[in-house]
C-alpha positions as a LaTeX table, in Angstrom:
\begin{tabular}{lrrr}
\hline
Residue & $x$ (\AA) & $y$ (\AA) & $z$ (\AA) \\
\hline
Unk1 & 0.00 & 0.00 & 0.00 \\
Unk2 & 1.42 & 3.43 & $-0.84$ \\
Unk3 & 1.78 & 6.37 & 1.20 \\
Unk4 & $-1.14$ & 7.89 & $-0.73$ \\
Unk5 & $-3.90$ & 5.23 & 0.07 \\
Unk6 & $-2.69$ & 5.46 & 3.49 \\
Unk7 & $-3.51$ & 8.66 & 3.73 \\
Unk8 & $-6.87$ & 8.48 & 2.23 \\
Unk9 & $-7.95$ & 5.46 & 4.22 \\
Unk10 & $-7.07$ & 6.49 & 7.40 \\
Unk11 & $-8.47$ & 9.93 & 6.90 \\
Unk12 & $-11.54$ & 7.74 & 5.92 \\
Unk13 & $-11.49$ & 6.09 & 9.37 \\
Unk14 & $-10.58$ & 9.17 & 11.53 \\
Unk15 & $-14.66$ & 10.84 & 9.97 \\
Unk16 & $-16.25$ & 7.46 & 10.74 \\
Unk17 & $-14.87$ & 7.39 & 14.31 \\
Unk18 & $-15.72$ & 11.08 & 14.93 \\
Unk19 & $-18.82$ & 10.66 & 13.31 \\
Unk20 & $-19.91$ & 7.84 & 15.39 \\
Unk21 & $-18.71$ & 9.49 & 18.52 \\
Unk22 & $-19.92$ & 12.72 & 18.66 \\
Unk23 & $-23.58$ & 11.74 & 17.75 \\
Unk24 & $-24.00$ & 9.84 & 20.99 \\
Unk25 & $-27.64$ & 11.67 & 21.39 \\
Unk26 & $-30.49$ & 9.35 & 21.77 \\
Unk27 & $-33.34$ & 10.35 & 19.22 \\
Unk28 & $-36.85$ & 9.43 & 20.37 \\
Unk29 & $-39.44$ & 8.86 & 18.15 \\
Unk30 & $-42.49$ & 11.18 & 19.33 \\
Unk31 & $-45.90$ & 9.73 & 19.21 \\
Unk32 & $-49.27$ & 10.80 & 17.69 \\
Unk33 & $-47.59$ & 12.70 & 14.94 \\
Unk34 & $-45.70$ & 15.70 & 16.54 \\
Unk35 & $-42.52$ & 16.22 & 15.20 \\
Unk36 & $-41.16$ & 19.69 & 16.00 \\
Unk37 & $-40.52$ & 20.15 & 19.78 \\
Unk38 & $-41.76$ & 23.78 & 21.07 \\
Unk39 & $-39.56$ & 26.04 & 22.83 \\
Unk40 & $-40.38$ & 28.13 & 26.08 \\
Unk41 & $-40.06$ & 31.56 & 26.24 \\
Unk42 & $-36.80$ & 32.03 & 28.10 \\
Unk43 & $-38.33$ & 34.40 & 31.12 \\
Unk44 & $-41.12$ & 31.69 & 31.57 \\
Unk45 & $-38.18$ & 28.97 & 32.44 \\
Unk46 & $-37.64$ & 27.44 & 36.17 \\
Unk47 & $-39.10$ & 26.85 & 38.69 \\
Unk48 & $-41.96$ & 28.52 & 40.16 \\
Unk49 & $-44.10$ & 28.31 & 43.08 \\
Unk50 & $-47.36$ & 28.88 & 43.93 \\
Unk51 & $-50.13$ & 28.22 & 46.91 \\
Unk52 & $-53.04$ & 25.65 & 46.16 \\
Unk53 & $-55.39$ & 24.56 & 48.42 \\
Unk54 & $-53.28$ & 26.06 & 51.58 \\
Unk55 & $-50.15$ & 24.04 & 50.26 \\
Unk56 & $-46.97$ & 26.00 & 48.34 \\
Unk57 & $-46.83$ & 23.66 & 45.44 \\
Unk58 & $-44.05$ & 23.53 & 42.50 \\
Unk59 & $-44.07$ & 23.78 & 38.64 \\
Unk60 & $-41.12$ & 23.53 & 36.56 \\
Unk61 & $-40.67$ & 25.29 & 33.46 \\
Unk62 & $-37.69$ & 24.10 & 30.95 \\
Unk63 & $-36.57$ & 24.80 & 27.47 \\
Unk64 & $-39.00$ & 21.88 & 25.79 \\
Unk65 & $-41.26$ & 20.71 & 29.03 \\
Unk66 & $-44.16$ & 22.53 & 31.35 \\
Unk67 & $-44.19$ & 20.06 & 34.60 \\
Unk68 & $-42.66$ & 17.05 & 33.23 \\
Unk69 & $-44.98$ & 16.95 & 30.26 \\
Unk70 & $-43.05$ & 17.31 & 26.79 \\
Unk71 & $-43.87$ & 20.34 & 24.63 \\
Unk72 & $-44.93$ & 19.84 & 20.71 \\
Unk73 & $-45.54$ & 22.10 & 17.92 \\
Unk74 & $-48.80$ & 22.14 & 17.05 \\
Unk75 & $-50.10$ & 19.96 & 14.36 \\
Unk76 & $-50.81$ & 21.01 & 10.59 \\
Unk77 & $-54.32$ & 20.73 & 9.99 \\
Unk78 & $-54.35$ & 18.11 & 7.64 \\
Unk79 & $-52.33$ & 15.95 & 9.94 \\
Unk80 & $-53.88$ & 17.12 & 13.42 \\
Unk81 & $-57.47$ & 15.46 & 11.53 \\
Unk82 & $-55.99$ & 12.04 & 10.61 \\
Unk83 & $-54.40$ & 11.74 & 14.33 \\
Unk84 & $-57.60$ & 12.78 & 15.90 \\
Unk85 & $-59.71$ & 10.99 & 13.85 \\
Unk86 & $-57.39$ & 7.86 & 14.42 \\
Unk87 & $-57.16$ & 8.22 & 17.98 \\
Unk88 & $-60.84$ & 8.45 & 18.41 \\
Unk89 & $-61.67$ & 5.22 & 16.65 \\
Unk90 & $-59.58$ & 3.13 & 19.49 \\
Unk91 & $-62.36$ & 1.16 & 21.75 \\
Unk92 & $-63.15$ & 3.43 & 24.98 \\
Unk93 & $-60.89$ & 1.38 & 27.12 \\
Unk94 & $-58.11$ & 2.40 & 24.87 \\
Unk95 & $-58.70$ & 5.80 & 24.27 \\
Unk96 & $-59.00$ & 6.42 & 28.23 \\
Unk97 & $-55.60$ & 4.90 & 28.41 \\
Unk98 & $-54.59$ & 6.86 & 25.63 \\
Unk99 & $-55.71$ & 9.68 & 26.70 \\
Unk100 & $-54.04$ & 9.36 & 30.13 \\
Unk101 & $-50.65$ & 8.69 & 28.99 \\
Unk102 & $-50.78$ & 11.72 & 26.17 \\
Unk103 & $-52.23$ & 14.59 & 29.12 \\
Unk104 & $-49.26$ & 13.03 & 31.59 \\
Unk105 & $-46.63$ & 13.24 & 28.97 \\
Unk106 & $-46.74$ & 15.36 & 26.00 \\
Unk107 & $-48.92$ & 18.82 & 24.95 \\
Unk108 & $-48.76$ & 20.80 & 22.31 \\
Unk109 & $-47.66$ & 24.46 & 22.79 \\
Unk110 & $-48.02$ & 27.94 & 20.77 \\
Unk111 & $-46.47$ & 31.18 & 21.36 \\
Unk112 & $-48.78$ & 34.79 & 21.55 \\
Unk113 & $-48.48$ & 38.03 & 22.99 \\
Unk114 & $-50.44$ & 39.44 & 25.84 \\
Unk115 & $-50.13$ & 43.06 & 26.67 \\
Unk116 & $-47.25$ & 43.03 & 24.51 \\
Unk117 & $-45.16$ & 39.96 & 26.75 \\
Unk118 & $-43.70$ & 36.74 & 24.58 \\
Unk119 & $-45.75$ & 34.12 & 26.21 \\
Unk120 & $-46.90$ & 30.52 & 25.64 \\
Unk121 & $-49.98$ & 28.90 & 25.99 \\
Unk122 & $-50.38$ & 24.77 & 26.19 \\
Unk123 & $-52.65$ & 21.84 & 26.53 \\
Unk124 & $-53.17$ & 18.40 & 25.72 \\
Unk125 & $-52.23$ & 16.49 & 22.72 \\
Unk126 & $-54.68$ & 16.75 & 19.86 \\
Unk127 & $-57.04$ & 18.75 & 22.09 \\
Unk128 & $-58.30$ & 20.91 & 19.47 \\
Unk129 & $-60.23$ & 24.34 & 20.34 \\
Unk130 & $-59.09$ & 23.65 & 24.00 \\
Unk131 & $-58.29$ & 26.54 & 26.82 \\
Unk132 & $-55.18$ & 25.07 & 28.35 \\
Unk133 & $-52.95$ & 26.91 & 30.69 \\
Unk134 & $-51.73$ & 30.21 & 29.91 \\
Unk135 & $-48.60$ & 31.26 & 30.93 \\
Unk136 & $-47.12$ & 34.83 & 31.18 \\
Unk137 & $-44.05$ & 36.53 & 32.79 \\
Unk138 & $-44.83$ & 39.75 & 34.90 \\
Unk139 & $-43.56$ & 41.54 & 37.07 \\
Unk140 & $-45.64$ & 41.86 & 40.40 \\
Unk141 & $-45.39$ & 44.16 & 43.72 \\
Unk142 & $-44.48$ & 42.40 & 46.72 \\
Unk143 & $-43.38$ & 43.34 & 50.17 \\
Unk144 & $-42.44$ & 47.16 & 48.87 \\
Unk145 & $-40.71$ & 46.07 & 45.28 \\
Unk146 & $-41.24$ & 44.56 & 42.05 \\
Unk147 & $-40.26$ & 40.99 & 41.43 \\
Unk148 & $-40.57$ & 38.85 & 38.73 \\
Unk149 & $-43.56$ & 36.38 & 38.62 \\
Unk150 & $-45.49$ & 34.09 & 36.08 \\
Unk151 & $-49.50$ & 34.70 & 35.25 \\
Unk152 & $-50.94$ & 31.55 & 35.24 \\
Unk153 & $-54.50$ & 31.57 & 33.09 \\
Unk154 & $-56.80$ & 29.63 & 31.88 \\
Unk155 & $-60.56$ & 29.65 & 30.18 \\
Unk156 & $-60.73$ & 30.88 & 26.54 \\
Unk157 & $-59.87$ & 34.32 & 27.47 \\
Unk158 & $-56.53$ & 33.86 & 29.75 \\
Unk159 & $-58.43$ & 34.63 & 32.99 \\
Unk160 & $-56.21$ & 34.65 & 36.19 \\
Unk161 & $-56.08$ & 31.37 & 38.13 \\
Unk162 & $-52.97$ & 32.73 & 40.53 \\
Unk163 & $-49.60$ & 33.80 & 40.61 \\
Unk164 & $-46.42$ & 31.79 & 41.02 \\
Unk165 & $-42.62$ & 32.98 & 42.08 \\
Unk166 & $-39.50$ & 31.95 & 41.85 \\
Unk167 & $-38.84$ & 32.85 & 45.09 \\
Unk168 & $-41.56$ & 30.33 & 47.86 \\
Unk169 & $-41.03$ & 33.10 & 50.44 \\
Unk170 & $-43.51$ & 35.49 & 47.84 \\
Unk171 & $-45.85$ & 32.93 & 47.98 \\
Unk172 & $-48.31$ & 33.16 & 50.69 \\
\hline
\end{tabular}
């Protein structure tokens, strides 16, 4: 072998090795048609607490999840009809189960403006005309200063359903 095909092969096997090492990342499939993850405002991000039902509860905002549950694009129209009209035609007992699984684990997202703020609004997978859970990043007045907070909303009109912090001292 000559100096030249040397070259060439092992320059050859240097790619494939880099190639195969530096795409370790695991891709997973998503179900029920999404495709495109949705991306979070960046001042709606981390966690955030609020009171419910006399307890300070959590809810943790990342780049691609609201509270565990993986964020999606939503849907084309064309597509978001064969999905729905395929998941609907499952047996009850399936569709429950279905249904289950897809609110626990993945919603679909969309970002809007209210009052001029970048915010996001989500709810479950293939939900269609559905309210969800509003979420905007304000600034609110507490103990003699402004801090930052997040507007949670809901209804078809982004009423107020309560305030959470970043700080669980603010919440009371």
């Amino acid at each position: 072998m000559n100096k030249k095909h040397f070259i060439i092969l092992t320059s050859i096997l240097l790619v494939l090795i880099i190639g195969l090492t530096v795409n370790k990342e695991k891709v997973d499939a998503a179900p029920y048609g999404a495709s495109q993850l949705y991306t979070t405002p960046v001042a709606t991000r981390g966690t955030w607490y609020y009171k419910e039902n006399h307890k300070i509860k959590k809810w943790v905002i990342t780049a691609h999840t609201s509270n565990g549950r993986k964020l999606y694009k939503i849907l084309p129209n064309k597509s978001y009809t064969y999905w729905y009209n395929r998941l609907t035609k499952q047996s009850t007992r399936k569709l429950i189960k279905t249904n289950d699984w897809l609110g626990n684990h993945m919603w679909q997202a969309y970002t809007f403006r209210w009052h001029g703020i970048t915010s996001f609004n989500s709810n479950g997978w293939l939900a269609g005309a559905g309210d969800g859970i509003y979420y905007v990043p304000v600034n609110k007045y507490k103990n003699g200063e402004y801090v930052k907070a997040l507007r949670f909303g809901g209804g078809a009109r982004n009423w107020l359903d309560f305030y959470a912090y970043k700080d669980k001292n603010l919440v009371r």
